[in-house]
Short mmCIF file of C-alpha atoms in Angstrom, two decimals:
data_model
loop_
_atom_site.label_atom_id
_atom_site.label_comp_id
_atom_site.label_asym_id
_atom_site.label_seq_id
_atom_site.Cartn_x
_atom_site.Cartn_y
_atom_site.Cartn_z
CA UNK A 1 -34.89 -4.32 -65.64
CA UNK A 2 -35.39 -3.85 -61.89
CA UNK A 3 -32.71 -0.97 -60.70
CA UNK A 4 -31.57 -1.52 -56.55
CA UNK A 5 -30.43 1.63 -55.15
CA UNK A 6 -28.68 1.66 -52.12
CA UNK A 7 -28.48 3.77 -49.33
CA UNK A 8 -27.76 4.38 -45.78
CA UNK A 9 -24.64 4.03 -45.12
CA UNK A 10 -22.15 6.56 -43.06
CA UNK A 11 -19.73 6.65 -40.52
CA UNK A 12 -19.99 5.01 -36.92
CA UNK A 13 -18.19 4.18 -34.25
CA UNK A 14 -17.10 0.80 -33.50
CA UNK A 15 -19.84 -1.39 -31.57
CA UNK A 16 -22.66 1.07 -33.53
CA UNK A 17 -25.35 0.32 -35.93
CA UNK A 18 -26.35 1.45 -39.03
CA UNK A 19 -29.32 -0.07 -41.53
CA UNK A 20 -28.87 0.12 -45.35
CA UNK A 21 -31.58 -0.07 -47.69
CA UNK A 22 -32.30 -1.46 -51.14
CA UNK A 23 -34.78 0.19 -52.97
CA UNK A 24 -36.03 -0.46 -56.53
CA UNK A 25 -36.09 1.41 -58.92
CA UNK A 26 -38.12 0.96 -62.36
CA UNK A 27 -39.97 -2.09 -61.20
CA UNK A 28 -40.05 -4.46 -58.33
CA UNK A 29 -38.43 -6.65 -56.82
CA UNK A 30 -40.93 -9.76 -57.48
CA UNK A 31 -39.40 -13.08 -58.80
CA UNK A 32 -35.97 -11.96 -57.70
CA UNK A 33 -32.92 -12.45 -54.71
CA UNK A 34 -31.62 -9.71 -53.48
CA UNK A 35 -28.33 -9.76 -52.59
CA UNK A 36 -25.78 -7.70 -50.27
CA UNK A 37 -21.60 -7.74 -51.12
CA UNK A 38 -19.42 -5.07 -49.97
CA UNK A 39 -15.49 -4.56 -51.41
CA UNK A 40 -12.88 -3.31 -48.92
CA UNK A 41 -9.89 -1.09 -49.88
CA UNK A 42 -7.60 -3.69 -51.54
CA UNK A 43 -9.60 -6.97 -51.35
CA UNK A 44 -12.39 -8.24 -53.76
CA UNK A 45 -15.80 -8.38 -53.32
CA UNK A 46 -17.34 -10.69 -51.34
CA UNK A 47 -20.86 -11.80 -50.41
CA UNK A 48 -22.61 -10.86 -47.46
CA UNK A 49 -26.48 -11.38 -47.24
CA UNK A 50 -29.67 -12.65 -49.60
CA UNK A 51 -33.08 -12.80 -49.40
CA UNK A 52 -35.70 -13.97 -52.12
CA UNK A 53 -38.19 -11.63 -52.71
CA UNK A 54 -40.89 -14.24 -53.02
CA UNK A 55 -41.11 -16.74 -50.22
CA UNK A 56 -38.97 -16.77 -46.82
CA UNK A 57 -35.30 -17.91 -48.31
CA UNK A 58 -32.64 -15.51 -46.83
CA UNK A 59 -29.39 -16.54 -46.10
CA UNK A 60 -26.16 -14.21 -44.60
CA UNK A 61 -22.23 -15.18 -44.66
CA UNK A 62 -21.25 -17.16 -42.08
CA UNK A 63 -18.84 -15.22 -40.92
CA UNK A 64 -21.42 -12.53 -40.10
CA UNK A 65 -23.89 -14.33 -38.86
CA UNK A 66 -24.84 -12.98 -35.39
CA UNK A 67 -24.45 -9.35 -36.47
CA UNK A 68 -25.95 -8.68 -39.75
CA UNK A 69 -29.21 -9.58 -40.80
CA UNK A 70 -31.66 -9.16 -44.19
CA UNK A 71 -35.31 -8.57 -44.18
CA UNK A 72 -37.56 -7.04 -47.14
CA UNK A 73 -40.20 -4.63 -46.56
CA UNK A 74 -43.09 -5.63 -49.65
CA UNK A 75 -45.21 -2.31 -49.03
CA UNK A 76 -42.01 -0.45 -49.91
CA UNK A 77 -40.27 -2.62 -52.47
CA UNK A 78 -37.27 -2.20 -50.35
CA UNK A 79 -34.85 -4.86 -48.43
CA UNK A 80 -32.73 -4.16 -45.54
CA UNK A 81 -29.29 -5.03 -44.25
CA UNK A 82 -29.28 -4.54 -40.30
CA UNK A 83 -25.63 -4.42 -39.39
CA UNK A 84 -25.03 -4.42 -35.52
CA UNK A 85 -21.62 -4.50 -33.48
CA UNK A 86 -19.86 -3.07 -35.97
CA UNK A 87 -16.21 -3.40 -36.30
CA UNK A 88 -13.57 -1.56 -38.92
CA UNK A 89 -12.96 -4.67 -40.94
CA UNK A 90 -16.71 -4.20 -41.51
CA UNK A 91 -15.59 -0.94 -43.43
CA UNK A 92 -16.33 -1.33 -47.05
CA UNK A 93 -18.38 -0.30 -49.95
CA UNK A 94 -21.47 -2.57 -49.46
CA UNK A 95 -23.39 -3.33 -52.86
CA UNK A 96 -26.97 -4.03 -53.52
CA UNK A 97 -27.61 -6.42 -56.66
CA UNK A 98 -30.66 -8.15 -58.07
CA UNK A 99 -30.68 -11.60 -59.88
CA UNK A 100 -32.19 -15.30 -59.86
CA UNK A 101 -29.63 -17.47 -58.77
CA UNK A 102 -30.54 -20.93 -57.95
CA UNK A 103 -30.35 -21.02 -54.00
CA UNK A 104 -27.40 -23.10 -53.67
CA UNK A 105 -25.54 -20.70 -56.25
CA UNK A 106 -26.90 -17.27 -54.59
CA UNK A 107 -23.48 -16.41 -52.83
CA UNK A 108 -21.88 -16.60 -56.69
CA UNK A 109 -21.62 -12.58 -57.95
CA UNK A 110 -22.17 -13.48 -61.35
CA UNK A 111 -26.05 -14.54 -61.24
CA UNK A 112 -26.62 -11.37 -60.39
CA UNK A 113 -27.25 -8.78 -63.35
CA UNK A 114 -28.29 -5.43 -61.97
CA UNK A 115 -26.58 -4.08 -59.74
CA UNK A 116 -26.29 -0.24 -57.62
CA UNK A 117 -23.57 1.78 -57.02
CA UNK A 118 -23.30 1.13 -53.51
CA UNK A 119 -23.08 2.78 -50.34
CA UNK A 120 -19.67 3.09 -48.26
CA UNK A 121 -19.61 2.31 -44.81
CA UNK A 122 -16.71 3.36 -42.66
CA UNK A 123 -16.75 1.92 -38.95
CA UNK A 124 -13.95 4.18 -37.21
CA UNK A 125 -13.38 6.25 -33.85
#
């Protein structure tokens, strides 16, 4: 099965930017979503961003809306979570995961079976 692996993420200041990447790893990503979720210190994971890898379905939290967005990259089997005017709260281990979730299910963490060991991302000055 498909293996994401995440990286790109760091430190930055409030109001910065920083782009993660999901790349796979044994296989591709064809026939799948790929989904973002991040975990702050003390609160559970939560969904942040999709995007099937097949056709133009992407979808991001609500609440983010505005300031992240998802894209994919075919030539490099790799999808990308463009996160702009950062802010601490945004400070989190983010998580890359693979699945097939029906669309109106592709928020729900457990359609997704393979998942990476994500990439922390600490928005401080």
């Amino acid at each position: 099965q498909v293996q994401p692996v995440e990286s790109g993420g760091g430190l930055v200041q409030p109001g910065g930017s920083l782009r993660l990447s999901c790349a796979a790893s044994g296989g591709t990503f064809g026939g799948y979503a790929i989904g973002w979720f991040r975990q702050a210190p003390g609160n559970e994971r939560e969904f942040v961003a999709v995007i099937r890898w097949s056709g133009g379905n992407k979808d991001v939290a609500d609440s983010l809306k505005g300031r992240f967005t998802i894209s994919k990259e075919i030539a490099k089997n790799t999808v990308y979570l463009q996160m702009n005017s950062l802010k601490p709260e945004d400070t989190a281990v983010y998580y890359c995961a693979v699945g097939r979730p029906i669309w109106g299910s592709r928020s729900q963490q457990s359609l997704y079976g393979s998942w990476g060991q994500g990439t922390q991302v600490t928005v401080s000055s």
